[in-house]
Amino acid sequence: MIAKKEIDRILSGYDRKDLKVAALCSHSALQLFYGARLEGLKTVGICKKKNRARYDAFPLAKPGEYVFVDRYEDAGEVAEKLAEENAIFIPHGSAVEYIGEKIGSMRLPFFGNRRVLLWEADRRKMLEWLGEAGCSMPESYAPGRIRKPSIVKFPGARGGRGYFVVSSQEEFEAKSGAMLKAGAITESDVRNAVIQEYLTGVRVYPHYFYTPFAKDGFKCAEGRLEMLGLDKRMESNVDEIYRPMSVGLKVEPSYTVVGNSPVIMRESLLDDVLEVGKRVVESSFRLFGGIYGPFCVEMIIDENFRLKVFEVSARIVAGTNIYPRGSQYSCYIFGDEGGMGTGRRIAREIKVAAQKNALQKIVY
Ligand code: AMP
């Protein structure tokens, strides 16, 4: 991973009055460019030629300029050019997925602490982080000790793709054996699978934002934690599995995310949800120098209002795309300013940091 000192050196050459927001044209790019535009920042989209029409279709959310690459994996090739233009890169889920390991060495300042991407990418490290934060989590088992309905997640699988549910060791061996035979996974995937107790309840995905620059509101670490929104993922086919079942079809549940919908919670649940966000931030400081900006902790709440967390996304999540102009929660923090979506919030944070000459704090 590129050294923080090296990024600080690049950043020290930036013109703080002429910053650009850069993002890969995918995931939450429309929201990021739109939000940056509302804050008066310039934008640049790293794009594949065939994706350009998707952005040109939305004139207020397309990037101010494009740089084209053949493959997103090669985004690092344009890093130098972007750094010459004072660009700050916003890592989102597609950037993490498509650029892969090369993301760590990109010679371009990233919004947030780049180290979180390592903790997020390795599921065992991520669970260690949630555990250190003192979050209540589903039981995890090593292969060989499965006794109740459990969900199996292989390394690298993301967004629910390829997950499956088993109730016993025999079922695990049969299903993973078939996947091995088909070449879909390796022996090492089987050894390193995360096998979690299958949780029941309502899933919620809070959109948190940590800022060191504000001292009012919900105090957290040296600043405050903001809850900017809440969504629920729509996963196919599990979320509508009653439909095939209603006509007598037997289907294996799958968990691939296909979209997101807004959620509002019982107000009293906010206490615990805010507390989880705060613990995750404070633990990140103890473990790896902190998490700045947006993140999401995936959780399930049961009928006794007990909350268990099973994953953290340490960056902007696609569920925030529901609220480019703010949500049913962000309006209580940012009032009548015209709506504070997560994309806009990131641009605002960059502006505030630049004004305070403190970009180094929130950029790595
Ligand atoms: P993840 O990749 O961990 O975000 O999981 C993708 C989806 O799988 C989640 O949105 C849930 O619907 C489901 N899921 C993950 N872990 C569990 C669990 N322990 N119990 C029940 N469902 C889960």
XYZ file of C-alpha atoms in Angstrom, residues 120-337:
218
model
C -13.187 -4.315 4.577
C -11.784 -6.570 1.837
C -10.739 -9.335 4.224
C -13.885 -10.715 5.854
C -11.989 -12.122 8.846
C -10.364 -8.771 9.538
C -13.746 -7.107 9.177
C -15.276 -9.443 11.767
C -12.298 -8.751 14.052
C -13.050 -5.017 13.728
C -16.753 -5.493 14.556
C -15.782 -7.754 17.476
C -13.281 -5.221 18.830
C -16.048 -2.623 18.610
C -18.097 -4.791 20.971
C -20.914 -5.303 18.450
C -23.303 -8.165 18.922
C -22.771 -10.526 15.951
C -24.132 -13.824 14.650
C -22.212 -16.871 15.805
C -19.473 -17.903 13.337
C -18.315 -21.492 12.889
C -15.310 -23.138 11.364
C -16.204 -25.694 8.655
C -16.851 -28.946 10.511
C -18.994 -27.515 13.289
C -22.260 -26.584 11.589
C -25.271 -27.486 13.714
C -28.018 -25.060 12.704
C -29.167 -23.073 9.649
C -26.128 -21.084 8.582
C -25.154 -18.849 5.686
C -21.906 -19.616 3.866
C -19.758 -16.804 2.456
C -16.652 -17.625 0.441
C -13.711 -15.203 0.257
C -14.133 -12.592 -2.427
C -17.895 -13.166 -2.814
C -19.651 -9.833 -2.408
C -23.127 -8.398 -2.498
C -24.642 -11.767 -1.605
C -23.557 -13.425 -4.879
C -22.779 -17.100 -4.415
C -23.951 -17.287 -0.799
C -25.884 -20.373 0.233
C -27.612 -21.726 3.285
C -26.874 -25.080 4.957
C -28.194 -26.764 8.087
C -25.571 -29.426 8.691
C -21.985 -30.362 7.985
C -23.128 -32.960 5.401
C -25.099 -30.329 3.498
C -22.102 -27.978 3.554
C -19.850 -30.697 2.163
C -22.339 -31.638 -0.560
C -22.900 -28.061 -1.715
C -19.300 -26.882 -1.515
C -18.182 -30.177 -3.112
C -20.428 -29.500 -6.108
C -19.034 -25.959 -6.407
C -15.462 -27.273 -6.205
C -16.203 -29.776 -8.939
C -17.658 -27.041 -11.138
C -14.515 -24.945 -10.571
C -16.549 -22.143 -8.972
C -14.414 -22.181 -5.808
C -11.049 -23.513 -4.626
C -9.975 -25.685 -1.651
C -8.599 -22.543 -0.030
C -12.027 -20.858 -0.407
C -13.581 -23.781 1.484
C -10.978 -23.570 4.270
C -11.456 -19.815 4.578
C -15.236 -19.699 4.259
C -17.095 -17.609 6.814
C -20.026 -19.641 8.078
C -22.495 -17.620 10.120
C -25.600 -18.452 12.068
C -28.609 -17.547 9.892
C -30.242 -14.509 11.491
C -33.965 -13.831 11.383
C -35.537 -10.401 11.702
C -35.628 -7.185 9.710
C -32.502 -6.098 7.852
C -31.511 -2.429 8.019
C -28.540 -0.673 6.436
C -27.815 2.692 8.122
C -25.790 5.277 6.194
C -23.362 6.783 8.666
C -20.886 9.606 8.166
C -18.075 10.412 10.558
C -16.642 13.934 10.604
C -13.851 15.185 12.852
C -14.784 18.808 12.086
C -18.174 19.182 13.827
C -18.497 19.029 17.603
C -22.278 19.242 18.071
C -24.839 16.455 17.530
C -23.964 12.819 18.313
C -20.448 12.970 19.720
C -18.057 10.346 18.448
C -14.240 10.124 18.645
C -13.006 13.703 18.183
C -16.014 14.830 16.136
C -19.542 13.656 15.424
C -21.393 10.795 13.845
C -24.172 11.679 11.426
C -26.897 9.314 10.379
C -27.670 10.393 6.838
C -30.189 7.724 5.853
C -31.426 4.181 6.083
C -32.276 1.615 3.447
C -33.006 -2.011 2.938
C -31.515 -4.023 0.117
C -33.731 -5.860 -2.295
C -32.178 -9.259 -2.818
C -33.098 -11.748 -5.494
C -34.696 -14.147 -5.118
C -34.990 -14.391 -1.339
C -36.993 -11.205 -0.861
C -39.900 -12.386 -2.990
C -39.514 -16.089 -2.451
C -43.155 -16.379 -1.366
C -44.159 -15.864 -5.019
C -42.681 -19.055 -6.491
C -43.578 -20.843 -3.270
C -47.195 -19.734 -3.631
C -47.439 -21.768 -6.843
C -45.658 -24.778 -5.374
C -42.181 -24.181 -6.853
C -39.217 -25.155 -4.713
C -36.351 -22.660 -5.113
C -32.952 -22.271 -3.469
C -32.764 -18.803 -1.893
C -30.194 -16.430 -3.397
C -28.999 -13.122 -1.949
C -27.783 -11.068 -4.901
C -28.509 -7.370 -4.434
C -30.640 -5.945 -7.244
C -31.745 -2.652 -5.697
C -32.553 -0.765 -2.507
C -35.638 0.696 -0.853
C -36.081 3.378 1.824
C -36.690 2.421 5.446
C -37.835 4.314 8.499
C -37.308 2.688 11.907
C -39.141 2.880 15.207
C -37.649 6.016 16.695
C -36.459 4.250 19.853
C -34.219 1.962 17.782
C -32.098 4.960 16.825
C -30.279 4.788 20.190
C -28.778 1.388 19.458
C -28.154 2.101 15.786
C -26.233 5.294 16.614
C -24.298 3.466 19.318
C -23.203 0.774 16.836
C -21.926 3.448 14.426
C -20.011 5.174 17.206
C -18.394 1.935 18.387
C -17.349 1.041 14.856
C -15.718 4.470 14.394
C -13.972 4.461 17.765
C -12.705 0.931 17.236
C -11.348 1.920 13.801
C -9.144 4.505 15.531
C -7.788 1.881 17.913
C -7.108 -0.576 15.078
C -5.958 1.359 12.020
C -6.071 5.125 12.314
C -9.816 5.716 11.941
C -12.588 5.803 9.388
C -13.507 9.173 7.897
C -16.622 9.909 5.868
C -19.353 7.453 4.871
C -19.799 3.844 5.925
C -22.607 1.365 6.534
C -23.028 -1.374 9.131
C -25.363 -4.138 7.985
C -27.638 -5.411 10.719
C -30.703 -7.457 11.521
C -33.156 -6.486 14.259
C -35.278 -9.212 15.845
C -38.736 -9.137 17.420
C -37.247 -8.270 20.829
C -35.452 -5.277 19.268
C -32.116 -7.020 19.634
C -29.724 -5.951 16.977
C -26.976 -8.064 15.427
C -24.440 -6.837 12.896
C -22.943 -9.000 10.183
C -20.943 -6.778 7.842
C -19.449 -3.318 7.443
C -19.041 -1.431 4.164
C -16.316 1.093 4.867
C -17.214 3.610 2.128
C -20.257 5.063 0.372
C -22.876 2.334 -0.200
C -25.237 2.153 -3.178
C -28.263 2.368 -0.845
C -27.471 6.076 -0.438
C -28.472 6.541 -4.100
C -32.066 6.657 -2.873
C -31.382 10.037 -1.254
C -29.327 12.339 -3.526
C -31.208 15.294 -2.022
C -31.177 14.092 1.551
C -33.271 11.673 3.544
C -35.846 11.425 6.302
C -32.914 11.625 8.756
C -30.387 13.982 7.139
C -32.940 16.822 7.046
C -32.847 16.849 10.858
C -29.120 17.582 10.755
C -28.807 19.833 7.717
C -32.233 21.507 7.704
C -33.239 23.627 4.749
C -29.933 23.672 2.961
